XYZ file of C-alpha atoms in Angstrom:
682
model
C 167.441 78.925 101.779
C 164.300 80.866 100.759
C 162.250 77.675 100.980
C 163.516 76.980 104.491
C 162.683 80.547 105.559
C 159.211 80.261 104.029
C 158.588 76.981 105.837
C 159.809 78.508 109.081
C 157.418 81.512 108.724
C 154.535 79.177 107.898
C 155.197 77.094 110.993
C 155.498 80.216 113.135
C 152.241 81.648 111.810
C 150.471 78.314 112.285
C 151.579 78.201 115.898
C 150.541 81.803 116.459
C 147.046 81.050 115.131
C 146.798 77.970 117.359
C 147.873 79.909 120.463
C 145.320 82.651 119.825
C 142.538 80.063 119.479
C 143.573 78.273 122.679
C 143.630 81.587 124.539
C 140.020 82.223 123.535
C 138.921 78.761 124.688
C 139.945 79.571 128.251
C 138.138 82.855 128.957
C 134.669 81.591 129.923
C 135.305 82.166 133.645
C 136.228 85.832 133.192
C 133.867 88.779 133.650
C 131.808 90.015 130.729
C 133.884 93.151 130.197
C 137.157 91.243 130.519
C 135.968 88.665 127.971
C 135.063 91.415 125.552
C 138.476 93.041 125.981
C 140.203 89.752 125.163
C 137.966 89.206 122.130
C 138.873 92.653 120.828
C 142.582 92.064 121.438
C 142.395 88.676 119.719
C 140.582 90.180 116.745
C 143.360 92.737 116.346
C 145.974 89.959 116.617
C 144.260 87.828 113.954
C 144.023 90.814 111.618
C 147.714 91.587 112.056
C 148.604 87.943 111.434
C 146.450 87.954 108.287
C 148.182 91.101 107.056
C 151.575 89.460 107.544
C 150.524 86.389 105.572
C 148.939 88.448 102.801
C 152.057 90.614 102.638
C 153.589 87.785 100.602
C 152.287 86.278 97.356
C 149.849 83.427 97.905
C 151.341 79.960 97.607
C 149.745 76.528 97.692
C 151.282 75.662 101.102
C 150.280 79.002 102.687
C 146.707 79.324 101.361
C 145.043 76.884 103.862
C 146.546 78.776 106.818
C 145.649 82.131 105.281
C 141.997 81.105 104.872
C 141.910 79.701 108.416
C 143.256 82.953 109.902
C 140.840 84.887 107.701
C 137.982 82.734 109.050
C 138.972 83.465 112.655
C 139.344 87.202 112.035
C 135.903 87.495 110.405
C 134.217 85.354 113.092
C 135.548 87.649 115.818
C 134.590 90.708 113.791
C 131.017 89.405 113.574
C 131.004 88.512 117.248
C 132.049 92.003 118.288
C 129.872 94.108 116.011
C 127.462 94.130 113.096
C 128.431 92.869 109.666
C 130.278 95.393 107.554
C 131.394 95.472 103.949
C 134.988 94.833 104.994
C 134.059 91.326 106.180
C 132.645 90.442 102.758
C 135.705 91.934 101.067
C 138.088 89.845 103.196
C 136.358 86.616 102.181
C 136.321 87.613 98.509
C 139.992 88.619 98.468
C 141.030 85.471 100.313
C 139.268 83.190 97.824
C 140.674 85.080 94.834
C 144.233 84.782 96.279
C 143.633 81.061 96.734
C 142.677 80.702 93.077
C 145.740 82.666 92.008
C 147.976 80.278 93.939
C 146.674 77.509 91.644
C 147.056 79.641 88.545
C 143.353 80.480 88.220
C 141.765 83.887 87.838
C 138.322 85.339 88.616
C 137.405 88.824 87.451
C 133.722 89.116 88.464
C 132.056 90.207 91.697
C 129.340 87.535 91.917
C 130.194 85.472 95.008
C 127.965 82.544 94.006
C 129.834 82.245 90.694
C 133.137 82.466 92.569
C 132.178 79.558 94.840
C 131.038 77.508 91.837
C 134.316 78.139 90.011
C 136.388 77.114 93.039
C 134.660 73.759 93.495
C 134.655 73.034 89.758
C 138.266 73.951 88.999
C 140.316 72.935 92.050
C 140.332 69.487 93.646
C 143.233 69.687 96.072
C 141.683 68.230 99.292
C 143.819 70.442 101.547
C 142.662 73.592 99.788
C 139.039 72.385 99.627
C 139.075 71.696 103.364
C 140.121 75.309 104.005
C 137.528 76.586 101.544
C 134.819 74.495 103.239
C 135.441 76.470 106.415
C 134.642 79.686 104.577
C 131.460 78.637 102.762
C 129.514 78.411 106.022
C 130.991 81.739 107.070
C 129.869 83.209 103.744
C 126.347 81.933 104.442
C 126.457 83.642 107.830
C 127.384 86.924 106.152
C 124.453 86.548 103.748
C 122.138 85.714 106.639
C 122.909 89.040 108.254
C 121.435 90.775 105.187
C 118.530 88.306 104.749
C 119.858 86.981 101.431
C 118.360 83.502 101.781
C 118.377 82.897 98.024
C 122.177 83.184 97.893
C 122.519 80.841 100.874
C 120.371 78.269 99.081
C 122.475 78.593 95.922
C 125.763 78.178 97.840
C 124.508 75.129 99.751
C 123.374 73.492 96.503
C 126.857 74.003 95.086
C 128.275 72.416 98.224
C 125.899 69.454 97.998
C 126.122 68.931 94.249
C 129.897 68.711 94.118
C 129.315 65.217 95.602
C 132.880 64.470 96.607
C 133.118 61.376 98.775
C 136.067 62.921 100.565
C 133.916 65.758 101.810
C 131.639 63.576 103.903
C 128.522 64.763 102.070
C 125.144 63.093 102.200
C 123.213 64.092 99.057
C 120.083 62.028 99.669
C 117.977 64.855 101.144
C 116.679 67.885 99.244
C 116.153 69.856 102.462
C 119.500 71.596 102.668
C 118.804 73.231 106.022
C 117.949 69.855 107.547
C 121.220 68.516 106.122
C 123.056 71.354 107.846
C 121.285 70.629 111.127
C 122.221 66.943 110.906
C 125.820 67.866 110.076
C 125.670 66.033 106.740
C 126.876 68.841 104.475
C 130.117 69.591 106.303
C 131.823 67.828 109.151
C 134.566 69.184 111.389
C 137.922 67.718 110.352
C 140.361 66.200 112.772
C 142.159 68.890 114.739
C 140.031 71.766 113.416
C 138.880 72.587 116.940
C 142.444 73.625 117.653
C 142.568 76.129 114.778
C 139.039 77.634 114.579
C 137.525 80.024 117.115
C 134.023 78.723 116.322
C 133.366 75.226 115.007
C 131.760 74.464 111.658
C 129.014 72.534 113.420
C 128.232 75.594 115.516
C 128.055 77.758 112.391
C 125.840 75.155 110.718
C 123.397 75.188 113.623
C 123.481 78.974 113.528
C 122.606 79.040 109.820
C 119.797 76.538 110.369
C 118.221 78.429 113.269
C 118.428 81.873 111.679
C 117.304 80.812 108.203
C 114.306 78.948 109.629
C 113.554 81.936 111.876
C 113.529 84.325 108.913
C 111.363 81.942 106.858
C 108.843 81.728 109.691
C 108.843 85.489 110.121
C 108.160 85.996 106.421
C 105.247 83.549 106.541
C 103.864 85.453 109.500
C 104.154 88.745 107.613
C 102.211 87.155 104.750
C 99.454 86.186 107.173
C 100.105 82.445 106.839
C 99.996 81.944 110.609
C 99.658 78.118 110.806
C 102.686 77.680 108.508
C 104.589 80.349 110.437
C 103.994 78.517 113.720
C 105.211 75.185 112.271
C 108.380 76.758 110.884
C 109.144 78.800 114.009
C 108.732 75.730 116.204
C 111.486 74.089 114.134
C 113.670 77.157 114.691
C 113.154 76.822 118.462
C 114.781 73.375 118.280
C 118.010 74.767 116.818
C 120.978 76.572 118.369
C 119.219 79.399 120.211
C 120.440 81.923 122.707
C 117.909 82.814 125.399
C 117.136 86.027 123.617
C 116.424 84.494 120.204
C 114.376 81.682 121.767
C 112.263 84.307 123.529
C 111.744 86.134 120.231
C 110.694 82.896 118.508
C 108.150 82.189 121.241
C 106.912 85.782 120.958
C 106.278 85.411 117.227
C 104.521 82.066 117.747
C 102.378 83.663 120.444
C 101.526 86.587 118.182
C 100.576 84.200 115.367
C 98.366 82.205 117.733
C 96.664 85.419 118.852
C 95.931 86.301 115.217
C 94.306 82.871 114.860
C 91.977 83.644 117.815
C 93.794 81.275 120.136
C 94.431 83.671 123.048
C 95.251 81.043 125.687
C 97.845 79.425 123.423
C 99.271 82.875 122.731
C 99.538 83.672 126.440
C 101.302 80.349 127.073
C 103.971 81.153 124.475
C 104.402 84.667 125.851
C 104.994 83.117 129.291
C 107.598 80.775 127.805
C 109.246 83.751 126.107
C 109.557 85.553 129.438
C 110.876 82.391 131.099
C 113.547 82.162 128.402
C 114.443 85.852 128.704
C 112.879 87.978 131.436
C 113.902 91.060 129.427
C 111.809 90.094 126.369
C 109.638 93.174 126.667
C 107.844 92.579 123.365
C 106.351 89.358 124.808
C 105.099 91.279 127.828
C 103.566 93.940 125.606
C 101.788 91.469 123.320
C 100.497 89.590 126.366
C 98.958 92.863 127.536
C 97.284 93.256 124.132
C 95.787 89.753 124.400
C 94.454 90.584 127.858
C 92.926 93.727 126.362
C 91.200 91.696 123.666
C 89.869 89.348 126.367
C 88.675 92.413 128.322
C 90.796 91.389 131.333
C 91.574 94.929 132.420
C 93.414 94.122 135.654
C 95.716 91.589 133.964
C 96.386 94.040 131.138
C 97.221 96.865 133.535
C 99.521 94.607 135.547
C 101.435 93.634 132.389
C 101.687 97.251 131.243
C 102.886 98.361 134.676
C 105.634 95.720 134.666
C 106.559 96.853 131.171
C 106.716 100.495 132.182
C 108.980 99.727 135.162
C 111.259 97.562 132.997
C 111.601 100.289 130.365
C 112.751 102.795 132.965
C 115.870 100.669 133.545
C 116.172 99.431 129.965
C 119.501 101.131 129.219
C 121.140 99.298 132.115
C 119.543 96.015 131.026
C 121.000 96.381 127.530
C 124.449 97.131 128.946
C 124.383 93.970 131.072
C 122.861 91.740 128.423
C 126.075 90.672 126.705
C 126.064 87.077 125.478
C 128.601 84.383 126.377
C 131.692 84.651 124.208
C 132.230 80.870 124.108
C 130.311 81.082 120.824
C 131.360 84.433 119.324
C 128.574 84.723 116.725
C 125.098 84.627 118.235
C 121.758 84.247 116.388
C 120.480 87.685 117.370
C 123.362 89.257 115.449
C 122.148 87.638 112.220
C 118.375 87.862 112.454
C 117.455 91.190 110.943
C 113.821 92.043 111.636
C 112.625 94.881 109.372
C 112.435 98.243 111.099
C 108.777 98.488 110.071
C 107.889 95.495 112.257
C 106.906 96.397 115.817
C 106.619 92.796 116.989
C 110.190 92.375 118.210
C 111.639 95.851 118.121
C 112.116 97.672 121.403
C 108.806 98.661 122.910
C 108.390 102.435 122.915
C 108.037 103.779 126.455
C 105.777 106.593 125.256
C 103.486 103.950 123.763
C 103.413 101.983 127.028
C 102.747 105.074 129.152
C 99.932 106.068 126.827
C 98.445 102.553 126.855
C 98.357 102.655 130.644
C 96.781 106.092 130.775
C 94.261 105.288 128.056
C 93.188 102.021 129.693
C 92.646 103.692 133.061
C 90.545 106.330 131.308
C 88.469 103.691 129.514
C 87.640 101.852 132.730
C 86.878 105.158 134.479
C 89.755 105.106 136.962
C 90.305 108.786 136.393
C 92.825 109.606 139.128
C 95.258 106.983 137.873
C 94.620 107.965 134.277
C 95.402 111.593 135.104
C 98.644 110.658 136.832
C 99.886 108.707 133.821
C 98.760 111.311 131.297
C 100.536 114.121 133.141
C 103.667 111.984 133.384
C 103.438 111.452 129.634
C 103.045 115.163 128.918
C 106.045 115.886 131.137
C 108.136 113.499 129.030
C 107.113 115.441 125.918
C 108.199 118.705 127.501
C 111.617 117.299 128.416
C 112.488 117.004 124.727
C 112.027 119.346 121.804
C 108.293 119.919 121.973
C 108.329 121.998 118.807
C 109.525 118.971 116.847
C 107.344 116.262 118.385
C 104.096 118.152 118.785
C 102.735 117.383 115.344
C 104.662 114.238 114.399
C 104.386 111.280 116.766
C 105.296 107.609 116.768
C 102.912 105.749 114.404
C 102.192 103.245 117.170
C 100.470 105.884 119.313
C 97.906 108.623 118.595
C 99.027 112.042 117.501
C 100.318 114.127 120.384
C 97.470 116.695 120.259
C 95.052 113.796 120.754
C 96.987 112.737 123.850
C 96.661 116.271 125.204
C 92.906 116.109 124.627
C 92.652 112.724 126.352
C 94.523 114.302 129.255
C 91.916 117.067 129.343
C 89.165 114.437 129.574
C 90.862 112.766 132.550
C 91.436 116.114 134.275
C 87.824 117.096 133.677
C 86.598 113.913 135.341
C 88.911 114.629 138.300
C 87.357 118.119 138.620
C 90.692 119.818 137.919
C 89.050 122.439 135.753
C 91.845 125.022 135.706
C 94.269 122.344 134.540
C 91.830 121.431 131.765
C 91.854 125.030 130.581
C 95.669 125.137 130.608
C 96.108 121.875 128.676
C 93.497 122.849 126.090
C 95.042 126.288 125.640
C 98.278 124.545 124.640
C 96.425 122.790 121.824
C 94.364 125.778 120.697
C 97.322 128.162 120.603
C 99.489 125.836 118.524
C 96.710 125.021 116.069
C 95.508 128.583 115.512
C 98.348 129.567 113.188
C 97.910 126.399 111.110
C 94.212 126.728 110.311
C 93.096 128.297 107.054
C 90.097 130.589 106.701
C 87.999 128.017 104.874
C 88.236 124.312 104.081
C 86.120 122.647 101.389
C 85.791 118.912 100.828
C 84.045 117.204 97.974
C 82.243 113.912 98.522
C 83.226 111.609 95.680
C 80.264 109.598 94.426
C 80.101 106.973 91.698
C 76.855 105.442 90.531
C 78.021 101.959 91.375
C 78.599 103.016 94.998
C 75.021 103.902 95.829
C 74.129 100.424 97.035
C 77.096 100.233 99.415
C 77.698 103.806 100.494
C 78.563 102.907 104.076
C 81.767 101.189 103.012
C 82.711 102.854 99.751
C 82.062 106.564 100.235
C 85.018 108.820 100.887
C 86.060 112.415 101.128
C 87.978 113.371 98.041
C 91.277 114.352 99.642
C 93.586 111.815 98.076
C 94.409 110.256 101.472
C 92.862 106.917 102.401
C 94.254 106.614 105.933
C 92.207 107.005 109.120
C 91.391 110.654 109.784
C 92.985 111.051 113.182
C 95.984 108.764 112.692
C 97.097 109.874 109.248
C 100.052 112.204 108.883
C 101.310 112.404 105.325
C 104.356 114.363 104.313
C 102.991 114.484 100.792
C 102.719 117.971 99.397
C 99.548 117.194 97.474
C 96.513 119.370 98.057
C 94.497 116.428 99.378
C 97.032 115.567 102.062
C 97.249 119.205 103.142
C 93.467 119.368 103.405
C 93.404 116.236 105.521
C 95.959 117.682 107.924
C 94.171 121.016 108.101
C 91.024 119.113 109.019
C 92.985 117.496 111.853
C 94.050 120.927 113.118
C 90.457 122.162 113.102
C 89.151 119.115 114.947
C 91.848 119.314 117.622
C 91.408 123.044 118.198
C 87.606 122.775 118.200
C 87.705 119.966 120.759
C 90.060 122.044 122.924
C 87.569 124.939 122.876
C 84.757 122.487 123.680
C 86.505 121.272 126.829
C 87.487 124.789 127.844
C 83.831 125.741 127.542
C 82.800 122.874 129.762
C 85.555 123.629 132.311
C 84.527 127.290 132.533
C 80.917 126.185 132.940
C 81.832 123.987 135.899
C 83.814 126.898 137.354
C 80.578 128.906 137.010
C 82.225 131.360 134.636
C 79.230 131.591 132.345
C 80.599 134.256 130.012
C 83.890 132.481 129.230
C 82.055 129.201 128.815
C 79.726 130.623 126.135
C 82.699 132.291 124.424
C 84.590 129.008 124.096
C 81.573 127.022 122.912
C 81.093 129.709 120.246
C 84.758 129.452 119.232
C 84.304 125.711 118.806
C 81.275 126.193 116.537
C 82.946 128.946 114.510
C 85.944 126.738 113.828
C 83.810 123.835 112.679
C 81.835 126.106 110.382
C 85.067 126.719 108.445
C 84.678 123.201 107.048
C 82.260 122.820 104.174
C 81.374 119.405 102.753
C 80.004 119.711 99.228
C 78.211 117.201 97.065
C 79.275 115.676 93.760
C 79.634 117.819 90.686
C 77.322 115.419 88.857
C 73.983 117.274 88.675
C 72.176 113.970 88.307
C 73.047 112.813 91.808
C 69.936 113.249 94.009
C 70.247 115.398 97.131
C 68.866 112.693 99.404
C 71.556 110.271 98.234
C 74.203 112.903 98.957
C 72.851 113.338 102.497
C 72.879 109.561 103.003
C 76.462 109.434 101.834
C 77.460 112.208 104.239
C 75.955 110.305 107.157
C 78.194 107.327 106.424
C 81.488 109.204 106.286
C 83.376 109.048 109.582
C 85.011 112.436 109.043
C 81.625 114.095 108.664
C 80.248 112.243 111.710
C 83.068 113.574 113.865
C 82.513 117.127 112.625
C 78.782 116.936 113.227
C 79.159 115.328 116.654
C 81.531 118.077 117.810
C 79.204 120.742 116.449
C 76.230 119.181 118.249
C 78.097 119.022 121.559
C 79.173 122.654 121.282
C 75.629 123.867 120.534
C 74.320 121.788 123.454
C 76.917 123.211 125.849
C 76.222 126.770 124.734
C 72.475 126.239 125.023
C 72.818 125.019 128.603
C 74.770 128.109 129.561
C 72.244 130.412 127.901
C 69.452 128.623 129.745
C 71.233 129.252 133.050
C 71.276 132.952 132.224
C 67.543 132.875 131.577
C 67.946 133.303 127.816
C 65.546 130.471 127.063
C 64.757 131.423 123.476
C 68.443 131.614 122.546
C 69.008 128.323 124.391
C 66.135 126.718 122.454
C 67.695 127.822 119.198
C 71.041 126.211 120.138
C 69.378 122.933 121.131
C 67.589 122.896 117.783
C 70.882 123.486 115.977
C 72.439 120.701 118.028
C 69.796 118.215 116.929
C 70.049 119.463 113.371
C 73.778 118.745 113.399
C 73.427 115.323 115.056
C 69.822 114.019 115.324
C 70.809 111.124 117.630
C 71.903 113.492 120.422
C 69.412 112.424 123.074
C 70.799 114.954 125.566
C 69.936 117.818 123.228
C 66.459 116.357 122.683
C 65.906 116.104 126.422
C 67.045 119.701 127.008
C 65.011 121.052 124.101
C 61.806 119.500 125.461
C 62.555 120.935 128.893
C 62.994 124.420 127.445
C 59.752 124.159 125.442
C 57.974 123.123 128.611
C 59.434 126.045 130.540
C 58.296 128.410 127.773
C 54.745 127.035 128.224
C 54.889 125.498 124.766
C 53.749 122.186 126.235
C 51.852 120.830 123.253
C 54.875 121.582 121.095
C 57.099 119.749 123.592
C 54.834 116.705 123.427
C 54.766 116.786 119.643
C 58.530 117.099 119.441
C 59.050 114.219 121.860
C 56.623 111.986 119.974
C 58.161 112.964 116.663
C 61.554 111.774 117.920
C 60.045 108.639 119.488
C 60.580 106.288 116.563
C 64.240 107.157 116.053
C 64.931 106.952 119.786
C 63.267 103.551 119.997
C 65.244 102.370 117.003
C 68.448 103.616 118.637
C 67.648 101.620 121.786
C 66.941 98.489 119.729
C 70.250 98.849 117.898
C 72.325 99.594 120.998
C 75.029 97.061 120.180
C 75.482 98.439 116.682
C 75.735 101.970 118.067
C 78.409 100.912 120.565
C 80.426 99.299 117.798
C 80.031 102.423 115.704
C 81.115 104.682 118.562
C 84.432 102.869 118.745
C 85.365 104.597 115.508
C 85.290 107.934 117.282
C 88.543 109.045 118.936
C 88.721 108.356 122.663
C 88.805 112.030 123.604
C 85.428 112.462 121.905
C 83.796 109.241 123.113
C 84.576 110.240 126.687
C 82.511 113.406 126.225
C 79.402 111.691 124.848
C 77.241 112.214 127.918
C 74.079 110.144 127.821
C 70.823 111.086 129.456
C 70.200 108.814 132.403
C 67.236 106.467 132.502
C 65.735 108.364 135.433
C 65.942 111.696 133.580
C 64.404 110.212 130.485
C 61.596 108.551 132.430
C 60.876 111.794 134.293
C 60.336 113.651 131.021
C 58.305 110.789 129.597
C 56.067 110.676 132.685
C 55.583 114.427 132.714
C 54.556 114.524 129.058
C 52.385 111.471 129.357
C 50.469 112.966 132.284
C 49.928 116.128 130.263
C 48.539 114.114 127.371
C 46.298 112.093 129.656
C 44.817 115.285 131.103
C 44.422 117.206 127.842
C 43.620 114.582 125.215
C 39.926 114.530 124.291
C 39.948 110.770 123.834
C 42.011 110.296 127.006
C 44.373 107.979 125.098
C 47.933 108.127 126.272
C 50.428 107.999 123.424
C 53.312 105.518 123.542
C 56.448 107.164 124.930
C 60.084 106.101 124.923
C 59.784 104.563 128.375
C 56.003 104.615 129.065
C 54.664 104.915 132.586
C 51.092 104.580 133.821
C 48.828 107.644 133.884
C 47.945 109.005 137.277
């Protein structure tokens, strides 16, 4: 009687499982939301059915059905959401119950050992067929956590058992290729009526995702040719449009790193053809255009990206994959959060890239519009929290404010410049200490290569203006304090220039002085080793980027203050500031030009000539090494580069002609000296 009842329940449960599977096969014509509702309802039904079966002790006749229902429940769980620990527990408990039905026991937690024990100890073909369904599902669960080593171990167990009844082909050592060819497991007769996703589909899924992850790892290691070969194999597997677009994006990125920009752009185009919403492909295409100096193409790509990001939430809501195959590759490929190649493109980053590019190509009105839009987005959130800590993919937020000031200055919106800079200066003021001392670390073996090896002894090796360390060490705190000083000083510099252009001479001088006073808080000291020569210390200082930035800012502030003093007729004070400017940064040709003009006005003409001639050799050398200087200037932050006003050729030639005429008229030997840009004597 009990046996008849058990058989009746088994038949009823088998039919219930079959009906649920058939129901899912017929929902492809429904709307996305309706399909999802049915998937959720079916998942609940499979879980309830599994609970009913597991409410009784496991028996040999019931185990195959139990494992089949378990398979369907976990597949739908994966299809509806991310992998969770409960899915792994269900598989483990189901296998252990199967062993118990055959009088076997397993006490450990190692899943690989559990699979090995099952295949070694039980040879019932009906049970093995049910277990075979779960081993691919187990591999899928491991894929979701990037455990490729466990997948390899499980597939070797599957191959090495070598049962002729299993349909295995053990000739190939490439297990993933065996999966792709369907040689490791084949769908049994009638299984399509009992499984919500076929074994062949799972096999193709494992192949595509495992190859994808392998290719991604090779790319991370910098092995770009190997990465491209592997990723191209992944593109031939079972790919949704989204995962195919991501594969093409990674291939394109790898090609770009190999200096093959046209190949990279072709793959980015294919990525967008596969999935128009693959925003990472659009972003990386823009970066390739930037490298090729194709500004219009870059701006067009960034504009498209910016528009797409504004409706991104709606795109994500509508981008639900077809439920005919519940588990999709994108649910299993887990790109590390530290990788920005495929993660969602940050809209702040895109807005800043647009604004920055317009500023670089001197389209100031458009740059200003984008910068102000960006600042407005900062103000919409918690500005107190984001002001000092920004996304690592973009500059620090104070730097963005300063770049905004540059754009506003070029658009002659001087009052807005003052307002934006006041925001920076006010927030930095409370963070700046009274004095900041840095020691230049020097080792004897560094003297021959000081340009690359010298460093400020702060304990932080990151770039000055992009480094934000939460470390509580003294060095990291010093580095951040230096940032605060530079930002505030630059803000005062631009306020000084804005007031000057508003013809507010007094406020202009005040702000230039504030800039200088802030920078004087920073003291760079030499090595403690008394044997280190002073001239070597000075050479080392000249090759430290941090010191260059400090000195450049100081030179600009002295120059600006000197110009304002000259306008007030305070020529001697102006002369002193121009001298200090050149002392801080000898390559400042603008300060040299202004200093000579002041000397001439003060009737110190011979001194002006001497000073100009004295600076002739360095100026000529600077002109000869123009390319090297441009490359060096790229190390400066954009907000500072934009302020590096150069004396025009006409201005320089005018001074040169004036001095040369003076020399021609007053030299006893009537020999004209060689000037920077010599002209004929009149």
